[in-house]
PDB file of C-alpha atoms in Angstrom:
ATOM      1  CA  MET A   6      29.055-121.595  75.255  1.00 35.00           C
ATOM      2  CA  LYS A   7      29.736-118.056  75.983  1.00 38.00           C
ATOM      3  CA  MET A   8      28.624-116.913  78.954  1.00 38.00           C
ATOM      4  CA  LEU A   9      27.452-113.330  79.972  1.00 45.00           C
ATOM      5  CA  GLU A  10      29.750-111.454  82.681  1.00 51.00           C
ATOM      6  CA  ASP A  11      26.396-110.660  84.831  1.00 53.00           C
ATOM      7  CA  ASP A  12      25.743-114.475  84.491  1.00 53.00           C
ATOM      8  CA  LEU A  13      29.324-115.185  85.986  1.00 56.00           C
ATOM      9  CA  ASP A  14      28.416-112.952  88.885  1.00 58.00           C
ATOM     10  CA  ASP A  15      25.416-115.049  89.743  1.00 71.00           C
ATOM     11  CA  TRP A  16      27.727-118.197  90.272  1.00 76.00           C
ATOM     12  CA  ARG A  17      30.072-115.936  92.820  1.00 78.00           C
ATOM     13  CA  PRO A  18      29.396-116.779  96.747  1.00 86.00           C
ATOM     14  CA  ILE A  19      27.708-114.081  98.475  1.00 90.00           C
ATOM     15  CA  GLN A  20      30.664-113.055 101.325  1.00 91.00           C
ATOM     16  CA  CYS A  21      30.268-110.467 103.835  1.00 94.00           C
ATOM     17  CA  ARG A  22      32.863-107.624 102.864  1.00 94.00           C
ATOM     18  CA  GLY A  23      33.605-104.298 104.772  1.00 96.00           C
ATOM     19  CA  VAL A  24      32.901-100.933 102.798  1.00 96.00           C
ATOM     20  CA  ARG A  25      34.621 -98.174 105.087  1.00 95.00           C
ATOM     21  CA  GLY A  26      34.193 -94.268 104.719  1.00 95.00           C
ATOM     22  CA  ALA A  27      34.850 -91.376 106.364  1.00 95.00           C
ATOM     23  CA  THR A  28      33.858 -87.544 106.619  1.00 96.00           C
ATOM     24  CA  VAL A  29      33.644 -84.832 108.743  1.00 96.00           C
ATOM     25  CA  ALA A  30      30.907 -82.831 110.753  1.00 97.00           C
ATOM     26  CA  THR A  31      30.847 -79.206 110.506  1.00 96.00           C
ATOM     27  CA  ALA A  32      29.927 -78.542 114.139  1.00 97.00           C
ATOM     28  CA  ASN A  33      29.066 -80.667 117.044  1.00 98.00           C
ATOM     29  CA  THR A  34      25.419 -80.455 116.538  1.00 98.00           C
ATOM     30  CA  PRO A  35      22.759 -83.541 115.956  1.00 97.00           C
ATOM     31  CA  GLU A  36      21.939 -81.927 112.861  1.00 96.00           C
ATOM     32  CA  ALA A  37      25.488 -81.079 111.451  1.00 97.00           C
ATOM     33  CA  ILE A  38      26.540 -85.010 112.562  1.00 97.00           C
ATOM     34  CA  TRP A  39      23.257 -86.338 110.950  1.00 96.00           C
ATOM     35  CA  ALA A  40      23.965 -84.250 107.444  1.00 94.00           C
ATOM     36  CA  ALA A  41      27.480 -85.438 107.291  1.00 96.00           C
ATOM     37  CA  THR A  42      26.254 -88.917 108.170  1.00 97.00           C
ATOM     38  CA  ARG A  43      23.779 -89.284 106.023  1.00 94.00           C
ATOM     39  CA  GLU A  44      25.747 -87.843 102.743  1.00 93.00           C
ATOM     40  CA  LEU A  45      28.578 -89.996 103.690  1.00 95.00           C
ATOM     41  CA  LEU A  46      26.251 -93.127 103.740  1.00 96.00           C
ATOM     42  CA  PHE A  47      24.524 -92.443 100.536  1.00 93.00           C
ATOM     43  CA  THR A  48      27.440 -92.011  98.943  1.00 93.00           C
ATOM     44  CA  MET A  49      28.350 -95.288  99.891  1.00 94.00           C
ATOM     45  CA  ILE A  50      25.228 -96.582  98.612  1.00 94.00           C
ATOM     46  CA  HIS A  51      25.162 -94.969  95.712  1.00 92.00           C
ATOM     47  CA  TYR A  52      28.539 -96.234  94.168  1.00 91.00           C
ATOM     48  CA  ASN A  53      28.585 -99.707  95.712  1.00 95.00           C
ATOM     49  CA  GLY A  54      24.958-100.485  94.898  1.00 94.00           C
ATOM     50  CA  ILE A  55      24.207-101.263  98.474  1.00 95.00           C
ATOM     51  CA  GLU A  56      20.738-102.363  99.353  1.00 94.00           C
ATOM     52  CA  ALA A  57      19.975-102.352 102.885  1.00 94.00           C
ATOM     53  CA  ALA A  58      18.574-105.813 102.923  1.00 94.00           C
ATOM     54  CA  ASP A  59      22.057-106.872 101.898  1.00 96.00           C
ATOM     55  CA  VAL A  60      23.818-105.187 104.924  1.00 97.00           C
ATOM     56  CA  ALA A  61      24.556-107.365 107.789  1.00 96.00           C
ATOM     57  CA  SER A  62      25.383-104.479 110.253  1.00 97.00           C
ATOM     58  CA  ALA A  63      26.917-101.022 110.523  1.00 98.00           C
ATOM     59  CA  TYR A  64      29.202 -99.196 112.837  1.00 98.00           C
ATOM     60  CA  PHE A  65      29.358 -95.847 112.838  1.00 98.00           C
ATOM     61  CA  THR A  66      32.290 -93.944 114.880  1.00 98.00           C
ATOM     62  CA  THR A  67      33.336 -90.212 115.952  1.00 97.00           C
ATOM     63  CA  THR A  68      35.926 -88.942 117.203  1.00 96.00           C
ATOM     64  CA  ALA A  69      35.583 -87.620 120.651  1.00 95.00           C
ATOM     65  CA  ASP A  70      34.989 -83.946 119.746  1.00 95.00           C
ATOM     66  CA  LEU A  71      31.594 -85.096 118.460  1.00 97.00           C
ATOM     67  CA  THR A  72      28.867 -86.033 121.285  1.00 97.00           C
ATOM     68  CA  ALA A  73      25.777 -84.102 120.321  1.00 98.00           C
ATOM     69  CA  ALA A  74      24.021 -87.079 118.613  1.00 97.00           C
ATOM     70  CA  TYR A  75      24.108 -90.732 117.100  1.00 97.00           C
ATOM     71  CA  PRO A  76      25.521 -90.685 113.839  1.00 98.00           C
ATOM     72  CA  ALA A  77      23.708 -93.997 113.441  1.00 97.00           C
ATOM     73  CA  THR A  78      20.310 -92.183 113.484  1.00 96.00           C
ATOM     74  CA  ALA A  79      21.136 -90.816 110.107  1.00 95.00           C
ATOM     75  CA  ALA A  80      21.025 -94.605 108.726  1.00 94.00           C
ATOM     76  CA  ARG A  81      17.619 -94.722 109.935  1.00 94.00           C
ATOM     77  CA  GLN A  82      16.760 -91.256 108.611  1.00 91.00           C
ATOM     78  CA  LEU A  83      17.859 -93.229 105.126  1.00 89.00           C
ATOM     79  CA  GLY A  84      15.002 -95.786 106.101  1.00 90.00           C
ATOM     80  CA  TRP A  85      17.614 -98.406 107.669  1.00 94.00           C
ATOM     81  CA  LEU A  86      15.069 -99.742 110.219  1.00 95.00           C
ATOM     82  CA  ASP A  87      16.092-103.083 110.316  1.00 95.00           C
ATOM     83  CA  VAL A  88      19.768-103.018 110.128  1.00 96.00           C
ATOM     84  CA  PRO A  89      21.792-103.604 112.935  1.00 97.00           C
ATOM     85  CA  LEU A  90      23.421-100.284 113.952  1.00 97.00           C
ATOM     86  CA  LEU A  91      26.286 -99.231 116.977  1.00 96.00           C
ATOM     87  CA  CYS A  92      28.251 -96.313 117.674  1.00 97.00           C
ATOM     88  CA  GLY A  93      31.383 -95.770 119.241  1.00 96.00           C
ATOM     89  CA  HIS A  94      34.349 -93.112 119.442  1.00 96.00           C
ATOM     90  CA  GLU A  95      37.591 -93.653 117.979  1.00 92.00           C
ATOM     91  CA  MET A  96      41.095 -93.819 119.881  1.00 91.00           C
ATOM     92  CA  ALA A  97      42.346 -90.288 120.765  1.00 87.00           C
ATOM     93  CA  VAL A  98      45.122 -90.285 118.901  1.00 87.00           C
ATOM     94  CA  PRO A  99      47.352 -87.231 118.828  1.00 87.00           C
ATOM     95  CA  ASN A 100      46.821 -84.867 115.362  1.00 86.00           C
ATOM     96  CA  SER A 101      44.053 -87.131 114.243  1.00 87.00           C
ATOM     97  CA  LEU A 102      41.068 -85.393 112.195  1.00 89.00           C
ATOM     98  CA  GLY A 103      38.615 -83.465 114.189  1.00 90.00           C
ATOM     99  CA  ASN A 104      35.037 -83.770 113.733  1.00 94.00           C
ATOM    100  CA  CYS A 105      35.420 -87.137 112.230  1.00 96.00           C
ATOM    101  CA  VAL A 106      32.498 -89.494 111.069  1.00 97.00           C
ATOM    102  CA  ARG A 107      33.572 -92.828 110.043  1.00 97.00           C
ATOM    103  CA  ILE A 108      31.095 -96.029 108.889  1.00 98.00           C
ATOM    104  CA  LEU A 109      32.177 -99.621 108.827  1.00 98.00           C
ATOM    105  CA  LEU A 110      29.457-101.556 106.754  1.00 98.00           C
ATOM    106  CA  HIS A 111      29.280-105.542 106.723  1.00 97.00           C
ATOM    107  CA  TRP A 112      27.898-106.031 103.309  1.00 96.00           C
ATOM    108  CA  ASN A 113      26.654-109.300 101.643  1.00 96.00           C
ATOM    109  CA  THR A 114      27.802-109.152  98.309  1.00 96.00           C
ATOM    110  CA  ARG A 115      29.238-111.357  95.038  1.00 94.00           C
ATOM    111  CA  LYS A 116      31.455-108.656  94.660  1.00 93.00           C
ATOM    112  CA  GLU A 117      35.073-108.927  95.206  1.00 91.00           C
ATOM    113  CA  GLN A 118      37.181-107.130  97.423  1.00 90.00           C
ATOM    114  CA  THR A 119      38.726-105.187  94.739  1.00 89.00           C
ATOM    115  CA  GLU A 120      35.622-104.020  93.234  1.00 90.00           C
ATOM    116  CA  ILE A 121      34.270-102.218  96.607  1.00 92.00           C
ATOM    117  CA  HIS A 122      34.598 -98.165  96.483  1.00 92.00           C
ATOM    118  CA  HIS A 123      35.691 -96.849  99.970  1.00 93.00           C
ATOM    119  CA  ILE A 124      34.401 -93.683 100.476  1.00 91.00           C
ATOM    120  CA  TYR A 125      36.120 -90.371 102.049  1.00 90.00           C
ATOM    121  CA  LEU A 126      34.616 -87.233 101.738  1.00 90.00           C
ATOM    122  CA  HIS A 127      36.208 -83.600 102.161  1.00 86.00           C
ATOM    123  CA  GLU A 128      38.947 -83.095 104.405  1.00 74.00           C
ATOM    124  CA  ALA A 129      38.606 -87.201 105.368  1.00 72.00           C
ATOM    125  CA  MET A 130      40.243 -87.780 101.975  1.00 78.00           C
ATOM    126  CA  THR A 131      43.502 -87.083 103.506  1.00 74.00           C
ATOM    127  CA  LEU A 132      43.126 -90.432 105.830  1.00 75.00           C
ATOM    128  CA  ARG A 133      43.444 -92.257 102.564  1.00 69.00           C
ATOM    129  CA  PRO A 134      45.005 -90.568  99.834  1.00 63.00           C
ATOM    130  CA  ASP A 135      45.785 -93.728  97.963  1.00 61.00           C
ATOM    131  CA  LYS A 136      42.354 -94.306  97.217  1.00 60.00           C
ATOM    132  CA  ASP A 137      40.888 -92.364  94.189  1.00 56.00           C
ATOM    133  CA  SER A 138      38.480 -89.734  94.955  1.00 55.00           C
ATOM    134  CA  LEU A 139      34.644 -90.276  93.459  1.00 59.00           C
ATOM    135  CA  PRO A 140      32.935 -87.180  92.212  1.00 62.00           C
ATOM    136  CA  PRO A 141      30.435 -85.503  94.493  1.00 64.00           C
ATOM    137  CA  ILE A 142      27.087 -86.343  94.066  1.00 67.00           C
ATOM    138  CA  PRO A 143      24.640 -83.460  93.832  1.00 71.00           C
ATOM    139  CA  ALA A 144      22.852 -82.153  96.695  1.00 70.00           C
ATOM    140  CA  GLU A 145      19.627 -81.991  94.711  1.00 77.00           C
ATOM    141  CA  GLU A 146      20.386 -86.132  93.633  1.00 75.00           C
ATOM    142  CA  ILE A 147      20.509 -86.613  97.583  1.00 72.00           C
ATOM    143  CA  ALA A 148      17.263 -84.436  98.606  1.00 72.00           C
ATOM    144  CA  GLN A 149      15.442 -86.307  95.465  1.00 75.00           C
ATOM    145  CA  TYR A 150      16.475 -89.814  97.490  1.00 69.00           C
ATOM    146  CA  MET A 151      15.356 -88.252 101.022  1.00 68.00           C
ATOM    147  CA  GLN A 152      11.905 -87.473  99.559  1.00 72.00           C
ATOM    148  CA  THR A 153      11.507 -90.906  98.323  1.00 70.00           C
ATOM    149  CA  LEU A 154      11.841 -92.307 102.191  1.00 60.00           C
TER     150      LEU A 154
END
């Protein structure tokens, strides 16, 4: 009896996987930090099929030049009210990318590590040149999603 590929996925164990992403904020203002973080988080959710109920926790970091707001607020704006969130600053490394927001999601999934899409947007794409870039999600699609919350 031949099993469908979807049936095979049901037999995979659920494992906690890391999903990484990074982007840059256009300024050190709450609005710019939240907008950049929302775009990044939405893109990570979209391309990986992530449901908030499957997220164990999320860790947000910024470079030391971003101090105007907690980037995790953007996750709350997207409806992640029950997901444990934490923010911190990145190490101050010389010549590192400024105004950078990074996210590490701990996601309970049946996907293999190689099936996970790590997302690097805008200038942050230079952080992982080995990763294929994904086409951007139209701003209208993000706006429509935001209206459903």
